[in-house]
Coordinates of C-alpha atoms in Angstrom, one line a residue:
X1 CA -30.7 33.4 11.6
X2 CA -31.6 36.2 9.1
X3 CA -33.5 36.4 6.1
X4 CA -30.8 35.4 4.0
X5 CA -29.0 32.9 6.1
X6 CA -30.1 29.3 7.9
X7 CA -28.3 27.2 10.3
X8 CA -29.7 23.2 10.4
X9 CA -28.7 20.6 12.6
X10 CA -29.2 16.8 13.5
X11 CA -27.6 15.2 16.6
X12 CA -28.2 11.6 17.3
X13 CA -26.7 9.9 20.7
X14 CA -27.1 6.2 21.0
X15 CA -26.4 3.9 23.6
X16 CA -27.1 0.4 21.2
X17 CA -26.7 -3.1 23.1
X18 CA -26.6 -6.4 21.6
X19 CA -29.0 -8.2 24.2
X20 CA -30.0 -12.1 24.1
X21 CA -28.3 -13.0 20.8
X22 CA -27.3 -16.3 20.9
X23 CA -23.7 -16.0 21.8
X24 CA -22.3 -14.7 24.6
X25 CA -19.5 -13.3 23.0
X26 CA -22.1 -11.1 21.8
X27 CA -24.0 -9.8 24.2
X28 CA -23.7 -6.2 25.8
X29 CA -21.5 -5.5 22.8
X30 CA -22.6 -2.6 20.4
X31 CA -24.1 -3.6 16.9
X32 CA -21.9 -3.4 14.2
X33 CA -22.2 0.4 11.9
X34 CA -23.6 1.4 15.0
X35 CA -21.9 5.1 16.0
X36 CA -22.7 6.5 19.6
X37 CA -22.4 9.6 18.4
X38 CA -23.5 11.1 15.0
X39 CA -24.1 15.0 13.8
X40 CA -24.5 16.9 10.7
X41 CA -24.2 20.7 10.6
X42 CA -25.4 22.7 7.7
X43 CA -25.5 26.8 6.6
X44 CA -27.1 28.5 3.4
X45 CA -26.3 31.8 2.6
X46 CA -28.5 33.7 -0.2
X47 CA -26.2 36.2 -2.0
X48 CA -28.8 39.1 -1.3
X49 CA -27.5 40.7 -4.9
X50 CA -27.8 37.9 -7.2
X51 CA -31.4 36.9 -6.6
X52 CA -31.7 33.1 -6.5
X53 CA -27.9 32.5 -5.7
X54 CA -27.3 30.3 -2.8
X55 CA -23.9 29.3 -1.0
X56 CA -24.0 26.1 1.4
X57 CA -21.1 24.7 3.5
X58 CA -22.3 21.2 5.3
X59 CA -20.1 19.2 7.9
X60 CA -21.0 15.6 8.7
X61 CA -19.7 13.3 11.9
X62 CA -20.3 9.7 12.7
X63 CA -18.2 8.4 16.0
X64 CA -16.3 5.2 16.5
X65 CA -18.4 1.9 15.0
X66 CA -16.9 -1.3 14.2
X67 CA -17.9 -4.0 11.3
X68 CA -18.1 -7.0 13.6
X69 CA -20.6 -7.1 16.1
X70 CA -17.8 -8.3 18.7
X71 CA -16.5 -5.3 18.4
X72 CA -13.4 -6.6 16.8
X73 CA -13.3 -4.6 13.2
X74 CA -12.9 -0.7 14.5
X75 CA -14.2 1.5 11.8
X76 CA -13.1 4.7 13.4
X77 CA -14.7 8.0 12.9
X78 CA -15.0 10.7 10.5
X79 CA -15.9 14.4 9.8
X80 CA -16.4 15.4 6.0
X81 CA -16.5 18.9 4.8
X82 CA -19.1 19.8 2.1
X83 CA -19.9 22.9 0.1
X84 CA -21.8 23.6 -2.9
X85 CA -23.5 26.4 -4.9
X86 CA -26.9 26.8 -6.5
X87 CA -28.5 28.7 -8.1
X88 CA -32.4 29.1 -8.9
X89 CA -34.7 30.4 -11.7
X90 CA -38.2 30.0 -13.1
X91 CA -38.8 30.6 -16.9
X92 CA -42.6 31.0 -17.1
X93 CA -44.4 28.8 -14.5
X94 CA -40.9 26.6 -14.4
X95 CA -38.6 26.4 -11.8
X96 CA -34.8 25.4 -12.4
X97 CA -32.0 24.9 -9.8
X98 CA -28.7 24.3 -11.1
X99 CA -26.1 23.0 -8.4
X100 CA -22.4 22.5 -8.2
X101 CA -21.4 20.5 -4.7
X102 CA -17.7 20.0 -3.8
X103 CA -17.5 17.0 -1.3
X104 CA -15.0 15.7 1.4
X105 CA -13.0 18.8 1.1
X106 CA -10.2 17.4 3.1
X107 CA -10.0 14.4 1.4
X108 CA -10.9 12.5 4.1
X109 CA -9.8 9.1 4.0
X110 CA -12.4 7.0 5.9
X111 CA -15.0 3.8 5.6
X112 CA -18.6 4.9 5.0
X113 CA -19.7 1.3 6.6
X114 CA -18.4 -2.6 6.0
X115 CA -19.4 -6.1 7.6
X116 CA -18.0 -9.0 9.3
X117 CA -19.2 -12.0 9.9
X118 CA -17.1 -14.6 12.2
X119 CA -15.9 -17.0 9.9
X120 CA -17.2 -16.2 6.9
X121 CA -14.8 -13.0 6.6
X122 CA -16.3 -9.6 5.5
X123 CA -15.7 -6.4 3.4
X124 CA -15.6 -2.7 4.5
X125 CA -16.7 0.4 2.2
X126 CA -14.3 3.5 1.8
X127 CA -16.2 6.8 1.4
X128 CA -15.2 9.3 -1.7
X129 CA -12.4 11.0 -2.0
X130 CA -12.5 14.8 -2.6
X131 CA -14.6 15.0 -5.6
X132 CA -17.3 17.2 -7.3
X133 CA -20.8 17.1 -8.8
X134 CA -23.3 19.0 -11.0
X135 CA -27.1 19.1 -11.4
X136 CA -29.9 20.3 -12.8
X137 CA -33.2 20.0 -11.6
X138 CA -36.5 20.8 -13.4
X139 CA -39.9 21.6 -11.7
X140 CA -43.3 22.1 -13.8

């Protein structure tokens, strides 16, 4: 947008179909993990008086899925809120980046994925809860 500032995005629309796959039940029904709709957002904002100083705010949606692929096991959808700091140097010819990233800033409550299989049961996988990380990054 400026020299300072960058919007990113990714949009992905999908229309999966279960064809031919050996049980009827399954057919025409949408593979399991499989969003319709999924976009992440993302903005960086150099702090023009600190050189090397970057803010970042990051947004990330993935639409209904289910963990069965009879559509049985609904998922549901989520949006997760990310920012984060960083904040690069070079000392001689290396370059640091020190980061701190604050994730699901809502405290989302949602499942990042999970499985079923018909009969055999299954398991889903919650994402993380409001949390924080920190690294450092060394290039020579």
């Amino acid at each position: 947008v400026t020299e300072h500032w960058r919007l990113m995005g990714a949009l992905t629309l999908l229309n999966a179909e279960q064809k031919e796959t050996g049980n009827i039940l399954q057919n025409g029904k949408r593979p399991s993990g499989v969003a319709n709709l999924q976009f992440n957002t993302g903005t960086e904002y150099d702090i023009p008086v600190v050189r090397g100083l970057t803010i970042t705010l990051n947004s990330y949606y993935v639409g209904q899925r289910y963990a069965s692929n009879f559509e049985t096991i609904d998922l549901g959808s989520y949006l997760r809120l990310d920012a984060g700091i960083r904040y690069r140097w070079e000392v001689g010819p290396t370059r640091w980046t020190a980061r701190v990233n604050m994730e699901n800033l809502s405290d989302e409550k949602y499942y990042v994925g999970g499985y079923f299989f018909q009969g055999f049961g299954g398991n889903t996988f919650y994402g993380a809860p409001l949390n924080a990380n920190f690294s450092l990054m060394v290039e020579f």
